[in-house]
Structures are given as structure tokens and as C-alpha cells.
Tab-separated table of C-alpha atoms in Angstrom:
chain	number	residue	atom	x	y	z
R	24	UNK	CA	-2.804	27.178	-21.341
R	25	UNK	CA	-2.960	30.871	-20.465
R	26	UNK	CA	-5.700	31.366	-23.067
R	27	UNK	CA	-7.809	28.531	-21.680
R	28	UNK	CA	-10.754	29.858	-19.698
R	29	UNK	CA	-14.446	29.086	-19.595
R	30	UNK	CA	-16.662	31.413	-17.584
R	31	UNK	CA	-19.598	29.055	-18.119
R	32	UNK	CA	-17.673	26.068	-16.794
R	33	UNK	CA	-16.483	28.131	-13.818
R	34	UNK	CA	-20.094	29.111	-13.069
R	35	UNK	CA	-20.893	25.376	-12.924
R	36	UNK	CA	-18.196	24.937	-10.293
R	37	UNK	CA	-15.194	23.720	-12.314
R	38	UNK	CA	-12.071	25.900	-12.193
R	39	UNK	CA	-9.812	24.748	-15.018
R	40	UNK	CA	-7.178	27.346	-14.101
R	41	UNK	CA	-6.904	25.697	-10.675
R	42	UNK	CA	-6.164	22.448	-12.468
R	43	UNK	CA	-3.297	24.034	-14.380
R	44	UNK	CA	-1.937	25.559	-11.191
R	45	UNK	CA	-2.085	22.172	-9.494
R	46	UNK	CA	-0.010	20.659	-12.302
R	47	UNK	CA	2.540	23.457	-11.944
R	48	UNK	CA	2.826	22.946	-8.186
R	49	UNK	CA	3.156	19.165	-8.422
R	50	UNK	CA	5.879	19.167	-11.085
R	51	UNK	CA	8.745	19.339	-8.591
R	52	UNK	CA	7.363	16.316	-6.766
R	53	UNK	CA	6.953	14.355	-9.998
R	54	UNK	CA	10.515	15.193	-11.047
R	55	UNK	CA	11.794	13.349	-7.943
R	56	UNK	CA	10.488	10.079	-9.387
R	57	UNK	CA	12.204	10.186	-12.782
R	58	UNK	CA	14.110	6.968	-13.467
R	59	UNK	CA	15.736	5.498	-16.610
R	60	UNK	CA	12.956	4.632	-19.039
R	61	UNK	CA	10.836	7.750	-18.566
R	62	UNK	CA	10.244	9.201	-22.032
R	63	UNK	CA	7.772	12.013	-21.387
R	64	UNK	CA	6.907	14.441	-18.627
R	65	UNK	CA	3.437	15.009	-17.208
R	66	UNK	CA	0.876	16.972	-19.177
R	67	UNK	CA	0.560	14.847	-22.309
R	68	UNK	CA	-2.301	12.565	-23.272
R	69	UNK	CA	-0.359	9.489	-22.224
R	70	UNK	CA	2.628	8.667	-20.059
R	71	UNK	CA	5.483	7.145	-22.036
R	72	UNK	CA	7.934	4.622	-20.615
R	73	UNK	CA	10.572	2.513	-22.390
R	74	UNK	CA	11.497	-0.472	-20.182
R	75	UNK	CA	14.968	-1.960	-20.215
R	76	UNK	CA	14.478	-5.561	-21.332
R	77	UNK	CA	18.157	-6.504	-21.323
R	78	UNK	CA	18.726	-9.962	-19.850
R	79	UNK	CA	15.033	-10.902	-19.955
R	80	UNK	CA	14.168	-13.967	-22.006
R	81	UNK	CA	10.412	-13.499	-21.811
R	82	UNK	CA	9.317	-10.218	-20.171
R	83	UNK	CA	5.907	-10.251	-18.495
R	84	UNK	CA	4.036	-7.110	-17.471
R	85	UNK	CA	2.313	-7.161	-14.090
R	86	UNK	CA	-0.281	-4.554	-13.105
R	87	UNK	CA	-1.959	-3.569	-9.863
R	88	UNK	CA	-4.609	-1.006	-8.990
R	89	UNK	CA	-6.086	0.199	-5.707
R	90	UNK	CA	-7.088	3.232	-3.696
R	91	UNK	CA	-6.621	4.589	-0.208
R	92	UNK	CA	-10.146	3.732	0.903
R	93	UNK	CA	-11.743	5.410	3.884
R	94	UNK	CA	-8.363	6.083	5.495
R	95	UNK	CA	-8.412	9.292	3.483
R	96	UNK	CA	-11.230	10.479	5.750
R	97	UNK	CA	-8.656	10.679	8.562
R	98	UNK	CA	-6.486	12.870	6.343
R	99	UNK	CA	-9.450	15.129	5.627
R	100	UNK	CA	-10.364	15.436	9.307
R	101	UNK	CA	-6.754	16.283	10.192
R	102	UNK	CA	-6.251	18.491	7.121
R	103	UNK	CA	-3.038	16.577	6.412
R	104	UNK	CA	-2.843	15.321	2.861
R	105	UNK	CA	0.842	14.589	2.170
R	106	UNK	CA	0.957	10.936	3.285
R	107	UNK	CA	-2.085	9.151	1.859
R	108	UNK	CA	-0.402	9.181	-1.546
R	109	UNK	CA	2.203	6.830	-0.078
R	110	UNK	CA	-0.633	4.485	0.886
R	111	UNK	CA	-2.023	4.634	-2.634
R	112	UNK	CA	1.293	3.639	-4.204
R	113	UNK	CA	1.972	1.016	-1.542
R	114	UNK	CA	-1.315	-0.793	-2.080
R	115	UNK	CA	-0.428	-1.260	-5.755
R	116	UNK	CA	3.326	-1.919	-5.757
R	117	UNK	CA	3.203	-4.274	-2.769
R	118	UNK	CA	0.768	-6.407	-4.763
R	119	UNK	CA	2.978	-6.341	-7.844
R	120	UNK	CA	6.109	-7.481	-6.029
R	121	UNK	CA	4.247	-10.571	-4.760
R	122	UNK	CA	4.663	-11.943	-8.290
R	123	UNK	CA	8.374	-11.142	-8.257
R	124	UNK	CA	7.912	-8.085	-10.469
R	125	UNK	CA	9.736	-4.757	-10.256
R	126	UNK	CA	7.359	-1.767	-10.508
R	127	UNK	CA	8.159	0.489	-13.454
R	128	UNK	CA	5.674	3.329	-13.276
R	129	UNK	CA	2.582	4.642	-11.522
R	130	UNK	CA	-0.388	6.842	-12.452
R	131	UNK	CA	-2.797	8.408	-9.981
R	132	UNK	CA	-6.411	9.584	-10.145
R	133	UNK	CA	-7.813	12.230	-7.808
R	134	UNK	CA	-11.548	12.973	-7.756
R	135	UNK	CA	-12.128	16.102	-5.675
R	136	UNK	CA	-15.118	18.247	-4.765
R	137	UNK	CA	-13.275	21.524	-5.238
R	138	UNK	CA	-9.877	21.754	-6.895
R	139	UNK	CA	-7.554	23.489	-4.463
R	140	UNK	CA	-4.124	23.444	-6.168
R	141	UNK	CA	-2.151	23.326	-2.914
R	142	UNK	CA	-4.181	20.364	-1.608
R	143	UNK	CA	-3.820	18.481	-4.887
R	144	UNK	CA	-0.084	19.147	-4.941
R	145	UNK	CA	0.159	17.899	-1.344
R	146	UNK	CA	-1.639	14.682	-2.305
R	147	UNK	CA	0.703	14.190	-5.252
R	148	UNK	CA	3.744	14.840	-3.047
R	149	UNK	CA	2.793	11.691	-1.127
R	150	UNK	CA	2.334	9.745	-4.352
R	151	UNK	CA	5.784	10.881	-5.465
R	152	UNK	CA	7.330	9.838	-2.146
R	153	UNK	CA	5.721	6.410	-2.511
R	154	UNK	CA	7.154	6.091	-6.005
R	155	UNK	CA	10.623	7.023	-4.754
R	156	UNK	CA	10.379	4.368	-2.040
R	157	UNK	CA	9.251	1.781	-4.632
R	158	UNK	CA	11.837	2.815	-7.228
R	159	UNK	CA	9.227	3.541	-9.900
R	160	UNK	CA	8.296	6.646	-11.881
R	161	UNK	CA	5.178	8.791	-11.628
R	162	UNK	CA	4.489	9.342	-15.328
R	163	UNK	CA	0.975	10.741	-15.313
R	164	UNK	CA	-2.353	11.101	-13.588
R	165	UNK	CA	-5.679	12.871	-13.590
R	166	UNK	CA	-7.465	15.335	-11.317
R	167	UNK	CA	-11.233	15.541	-11.774
R	168	UNK	CA	-13.307	18.238	-10.096
R	169	UNK	CA	-16.793	17.004	-9.124
R	170	UNK	CA	-18.883	19.933	-7.886
R	171	UNK	CA	-22.379	18.986	-6.784
R	172	UNK	CA	-21.395	15.340	-6.570
R	173	UNK	CA	-18.745	15.533	-3.855
R	174	UNK	CA	-18.485	17.933	-0.937
R	175	UNK	CA	-15.967	20.725	-1.497
R	176	UNK	CA	-13.433	19.290	0.963
R	177	UNK	CA	-13.919	15.665	-0.110
R	178	UNK	CA	-11.652	13.672	-2.421
R	179	UNK	CA	-10.942	10.114	-3.479
R	180	UNK	CA	-7.427	8.996	-4.360
R	181	UNK	CA	-6.692	5.910	-6.434
R	182	UNK	CA	-4.068	4.744	-8.894
R	183	UNK	CA	-2.377	1.889	-10.677
R	184	UNK	CA	1.115	0.608	-11.339
R	185	UNK	CA	2.752	-1.540	-13.979
R	186	UNK	CA	5.788	-3.704	-13.304
R	187	UNK	CA	7.878	-6.269	-15.140
R	188	UNK	CA	9.359	-9.686	-14.437
R	189	UNK	CA	11.087	-12.329	-16.533
R	190	UNK	CA	8.654	-15.238	-16.903
R	191	UNK	CA	11.202	-17.686	-15.495
R	192	UNK	CA	11.459	-15.561	-12.311
R	193	UNK	CA	7.752	-15.300	-11.472
R	194	UNK	CA	7.365	-16.568	-7.901
R	195	UNK	CA	6.669	-20.299	-8.228
R	196	UNK	CA	4.070	-21.355	-5.654
R	197	UNK	CA	4.140	-24.926	-6.946
R	198	UNK	CA	7.631	-25.324	-5.487
R	199	UNK	CA	6.309	-24.766	-1.944
R	200	UNK	CA	6.568	-27.737	0.385
R	201	UNK	CA	6.241	-28.665	4.062
R	202	UNK	CA	9.087	-27.220	6.102
R	203	UNK	CA	9.264	-23.952	4.176
R	204	UNK	CA	9.697	-21.030	6.558
R	205	UNK	CA	7.181	-18.184	6.877
R	206	UNK	CA	8.852	-14.807	7.379
R	207	UNK	CA	6.978	-11.756	8.651
R	208	UNK	CA	7.715	-8.303	7.262
R	209	UNK	CA	6.572	-5.858	9.971
R	210	UNK	CA	3.860	-3.360	9.146
R	211	UNK	CA	4.013	0.300	10.107
R	212	UNK	CA	0.573	-0.001	11.684
R	213	UNK	CA	-2.888	-0.373	10.195
R	214	UNK	CA	-1.667	0.355	6.666
R	215	UNK	CA	-4.737	1.105	4.511
R	216	UNK	CA	-7.312	-1.550	5.333
R	217	UNK	CA	-10.189	-1.989	7.718
R	218	UNK	CA	-10.769	1.726	8.191
R	219	UNK	CA	-14.549	1.503	8.072
R	220	UNK	CA	-14.300	-0.561	11.257
R	221	UNK	CA	-11.495	1.625	12.626
R	222	UNK	CA	-13.527	4.804	12.131
R	223	UNK	CA	-16.503	3.206	13.861
R	224	UNK	CA	-14.531	1.921	16.863
R	225	UNK	CA	-12.737	5.225	17.458
R	226	UNK	CA	-15.728	7.395	16.456
R	227	UNK	CA	-13.309	9.542	14.467
R	228	UNK	CA	-15.905	12.116	13.448
R	229	UNK	CA	-16.157	13.198	17.092
R	230	UNK	CA	-12.791	12.092	18.532
R	231	UNK	CA	-9.932	14.441	19.379
R	232	UNK	CA	-7.472	13.090	16.824
R	233	UNK	CA	-4.794	15.511	17.984
R	234	UNK	CA	-4.822	14.348	21.612
R	235	UNK	CA	-1.787	12.392	22.776
R	236	UNK	CA	-2.503	8.735	23.575
R	237	UNK	CA	-0.093	7.132	26.017
R	238	UNK	CA	-1.038	3.606	24.931
R	239	UNK	CA	0.040	4.424	21.374
R	240	UNK	CA	2.943	6.717	22.199
R	241	UNK	CA	1.582	9.310	19.777
R	242	UNK	CA	-1.685	11.027	18.929
R	243	UNK	CA	-4.571	8.893	17.732
R	244	UNK	CA	-4.642	10.796	14.442
R	245	UNK	CA	-0.948	10.239	13.770
R	246	UNK	CA	-1.284	6.527	14.548
R	247	UNK	CA	-4.245	6.172	12.179
R	248	UNK	CA	-2.538	8.170	9.419
R	249	UNK	CA	0.831	6.369	9.532
R	250	UNK	CA	1.642	5.509	5.895
R	251	UNK	CA	1.676	1.953	4.580
R	252	UNK	CA	5.146	0.453	4.430
R	253	UNK	CA	6.465	-0.233	0.935
R	254	UNK	CA	8.296	-3.556	0.679
R	255	UNK	CA	9.480	-3.532	-2.927
R	256	UNK	CA	13.217	-3.032	-2.480
R	257	UNK	CA	13.823	-5.511	0.374
R	258	UNK	CA	11.618	-8.153	-1.263
R	259	UNK	CA	13.415	-7.843	-4.601
R	260	UNK	CA	16.683	-8.258	-2.714
R	261	UNK	CA	15.352	-11.420	-1.031
R	262	UNK	CA	14.200	-12.801	-4.370
R	263	UNK	CA	17.717	-12.353	-5.731
R	264	UNK	CA	19.369	-13.952	-2.714
R	265	UNK	CA	17.126	-16.853	-1.734
R	266	UNK	CA	14.670	-19.487	-2.928
R	267	UNK	CA	11.289	-17.822	-2.401
R	268	UNK	CA	8.175	-19.956	-2.896
R	269	UNK	CA	5.444	-17.504	-1.941
R	270	UNK	CA	4.720	-13.877	-1.054
R	271	UNK	CA	1.461	-12.464	0.308
R	272	UNK	CA	0.563	-8.817	0.860
R	273	UNK	CA	-1.582	-8.709	4.016
R	274	UNK	CA	-4.371	-6.287	3.149
R	275	UNK	CA	-8.162	-6.404	3.629
R	276	UNK	CA	-9.078	-9.896	4.767
R	277	UNK	CA	-6.015	-10.148	6.972
R	278	UNK	CA	-4.186	-13.440	7.460
R	279	UNK	CA	-7.080	-15.736	6.637
R	280	UNK	CA	-7.816	-14.299	3.200
R	281	UNK	CA	-4.410	-13.222	1.924
R	282	UNK	CA	-1.942	-15.914	2.948
R	283	UNK	CA	-3.901	-18.712	1.178
R	284	UNK	CA	-3.597	-16.770	-2.094
R	285	UNK	CA	-0.018	-18.012	-2.423
R	286	UNK	CA	-0.539	-21.542	-1.051
R	287	UNK	CA	-0.941	-24.614	-3.280
R	288	UNK	CA	-3.725	-27.045	-2.418
R	289	UNK	CA	-2.886	-29.432	0.405
R	290	UNK	CA	-0.637	-27.037	2.310
R	291	UNK	CA	-1.314	-24.939	5.403
R	292	UNK	CA	0.482	-21.954	6.897
R	293	UNK	CA	0.991	-22.677	10.599
R	294	UNK	CA	1.718	-19.428	12.424
R	295	UNK	CA	2.884	-19.093	16.023
R	296	UNK	CA	0.872	-16.301	17.653
R	297	UNK	CA	3.515	-15.927	20.348
R	298	UNK	CA	6.073	-14.995	17.682
R	299	UNK	CA	4.040	-12.089	16.322
R	300	UNK	CA	5.156	-8.544	17.129
R	301	UNK	CA	1.777	-6.843	17.372
R	302	UNK	CA	1.769	-3.018	17.613
R	303	UNK	CA	-0.436	-1.499	20.353
R	304	UNK	CA	-3.028	-0.098	17.930
R	305	UNK	CA	-4.376	-3.633	17.329
R	306	UNK	CA	-5.090	-4.743	20.921
R	307	UNK	CA	-6.499	-1.269	21.523
R	308	UNK	CA	-8.887	-1.728	18.597
R	309	UNK	CA	-9.799	-5.222	19.754
R	310	UNK	CA	-10.575	-4.044	23.280
R	311	UNK	CA	-12.502	-0.896	22.387
R	312	UNK	CA	-14.448	-2.577	19.595
R	313	UNK	CA	-14.989	-5.885	21.383
R	314	UNK	CA	-13.607	-7.596	18.285
R	315	UNK	CA	-13.197	-11.408	18.404
R	316	UNK	CA	-9.631	-12.585	17.790
R	317	UNK	CA	-10.491	-14.319	14.524
R	318	UNK	CA	-12.185	-11.169	13.214
R	319	UNK	CA	-9.089	-9.161	14.154
R	320	UNK	CA	-6.828	-11.455	12.125
R	321	UNK	CA	-9.431	-11.631	9.353
R	322	UNK	CA	-9.586	-7.835	8.969
R	323	UNK	CA	-6.222	-6.327	9.898
R	324	UNK	CA	-2.548	-7.105	9.301
R	325	UNK	CA	-1.901	-7.281	13.080
R	326	UNK	CA	1.669	-6.085	12.593
R	327	UNK	CA	2.535	-8.236	9.575
R	328	UNK	CA	2.296	-6.250	6.359
R	329	UNK	CA	3.659	-9.021	4.142
R	330	UNK	CA	4.779	-12.620	4.470
R	331	UNK	CA	7.579	-14.199	2.471
R	332	UNK	CA	7.770	-17.996	2.334
R	333	UNK	CA	11.311	-19.286	1.792
R	334	UNK	CA	12.750	-22.745	1.489
R	335	UNK	CA	14.168	-24.008	4.769
R	336	UNK	CA	17.650	-24.118	3.240
R	337	UNK	CA	17.608	-20.462	2.172
R	338	UNK	CA	15.521	-18.848	4.917
R	339	UNK	CA	18.596	-17.331	6.577
R	340	UNK	CA	19.687	-15.812	3.269
R	341	UNK	CA	16.217	-14.367	2.785
R	342	UNK	CA	16.247	-12.890	6.293
R	343	UNK	CA	19.665	-11.330	5.746
R	344	UNK	CA	18.616	-9.776	2.434
R	345	UNK	CA	15.381	-8.397	3.898
R	346	UNK	CA	17.198	-6.937	6.889
R	347	UNK	CA	19.946	-5.429	4.767
R	348	UNK	CA	17.157	-3.845	2.732
R	349	UNK	CA	15.880	-2.083	5.842
R	350	UNK	CA	13.099	-4.512	6.783
R	351	UNK	CA	13.408	-6.171	10.206
R	352	UNK	CA	11.892	-9.463	9.090
R	353	UNK	CA	11.545	-12.435	11.431
R	354	UNK	CA	10.197	-16.033	11.295
R	355	UNK	CA	6.633	-16.692	12.473
R	356	UNK	CA	5.920	-20.252	11.374
R	357	UNK	CA	6.205	-22.881	8.700
R	358	UNK	CA	4.331	-24.616	5.928
R	359	UNK	CA	2.767	-27.954	6.913
R	360	UNK	CA	0.510	-30.480	5.168
R	361	UNK	CA	-3.191	-29.812	5.621
R	362	UNK	CA	-6.371	-28.322	4.260
R	363	UNK	CA	-6.975	-25.618	6.893
R	364	UNK	CA	-4.983	-23.079	4.839
R	365	UNK	CA	-4.082	-20.874	7.843
R	366	UNK	CA	-3.729	-21.983	11.454
R	367	UNK	CA	-2.767	-19.632	14.281
R	368	UNK	CA	-1.552	-21.571	17.288
């Protein structure tokens, strides 16, 4: 690559040498994610992965793709870029595990106004950390410099993951029935949804993000930038230990949009509001933004990043597995007959 240089391309605003330097700087982060099955390192035209299919009667691939959304604006304002990559991975792998699948690998895509190798490497360090937490490999990606289209300090981070599950072990929603227990997996905060509203309420372009906020116990910027929790390992443990009938990742659309995605017709998730452990960022948002309660639960996770629905007979086993996996899960309600889909009472 040392002979690769285009003065004309550089004059148009694209520094290909910066791209090579970014790859060099990110290599150590990528190496942290290597797991059995990785066939090739980064830098090729395609990422190669050989999955272990032993013990699987009918392997099914499961894919998920997402981005960080406007949360990355907080990172840009704070000039802190090493955590939003965790969000990017989380938004994909948390979706995949809802099917019962184990993520295998991840690829990222960074569109950036000006390629600063250190910034790109910092972004990828977060992606790598997310992959480590999810137990998957970072096998490739792309950085695209967009001068004249994006501001120099602007970027957009997105990616996708592929996982695998034996067809017989795909989470079976049809087995759900009244009396099944709804378990909450606590969120780390806002995760990576609703930030257009968040940025408006807190007026982040003019706020002092570095000022300590007693109500939050940290600075506003740190609270808004807290990475999305990755639930893959504890959820896979619960799937192995208990009879799980449904899993929902609580993202944009909150409770009212996401929980029904795993409910069969004729069943309703009845959730006890008094049982919810709601972090202070949510009532603060509600108060400052004058947000109606239904809108709050229809936009944000309100402290519940994922719900797992277990049979009544195995709910304790599911709780034990989740807790042993480092997730302080707790019951918040049950499945009942009805057409309302989600009821908070």
C-alpha cells in the first residue's frame, strides 16, 4: 500500500493514506475479537468465517443490521468516540438473540467527513469491545470519506451481524400461554433510541454536557453517552436453562411497539408499573419535555432493555441463569388473555 497515492484524489478531499493508517491503528482492537471460525483478517475483499455446525440438525442463519442514530451527535459534541461502537454492535446482536441465535460475526460501516485515523480507530475500538461482550468476531468493515457531503467532524456509524441457531431451537412464540412470566432485563440507560427527542429536550447543542448533574449522579453527557447493554450471553444461558417463549429487544417504539412483536394473537403482556426499576434519566426527560406517560413508554425503554417471557414453571430457572450471567433480571408481569397487546397497570 506504500505505493498507493493519488494527488488528484487528495485535492478532492479524500486521503487514502489516512485510510490505511486507520486500518493499521484499528488492527489491535480487531484482534481482540478473534474467535474460533475466523478464517481471514481485515483488509481483504470479504470477511471469511467458518461456523461450527456440530450438533446442529438444521442450522439457520439470522442477520441484524442497525446504526447508532443521532446518539452519535453526543459523541461528536463531547469528542468521545470510543463507546458508540458498543451501541452499534448492541443494536444488532440484541435483535439476533431474540430469535435464540448466537452471533457469529459483525461488520461495521463508517461514513466520515474527514478521515482522521485516530478517530476512526477509536470508533472501531468500541465496535471491538461490543463484539467481545457479544462473543462474536469483527471480521471486516468499511470507512468511506465523504468530503463536501458531510462536515469534516461528522460521521455515521452502522453495521450488521450474522448469527446462527438450530431450527428446532428458534424461540417458539406459539408456545406462549396465559400465566407465562415476563422478566425485565435492566437497561444501562437510554441505550440508542429516542435521541432526536432527547437532544431536543436537553438542547444538547447549547447545554453544558460536562456539568455534573446531581439528579443523575453524573454529568449529563456521560448519562446520555452510556453504552447500550449487550444481553447475548445471559440470554443464551437462559435459553439453555429454561423454557423461553418470547424475547423482545426494547428499542425505538418502547414497550408498546416491541413487546407485541413476540406475542401471538389473543395474548396481552400485563406489566406492573410499580415493579419497574426506572433510572432517573427517564423521569427527568418526562418532566423537562412535558412528555405524556404513554409517549414515554412508547419511545424509550424506561429501564427495561429487553424482556424475556418464560413459562411459569421455569421462570425461576430463567432468572437464575440471567443473574449468573451478570444480568440482574426481575419479574414485571405476566401474559394474560386479551387483545390489548400491552397493558401497564
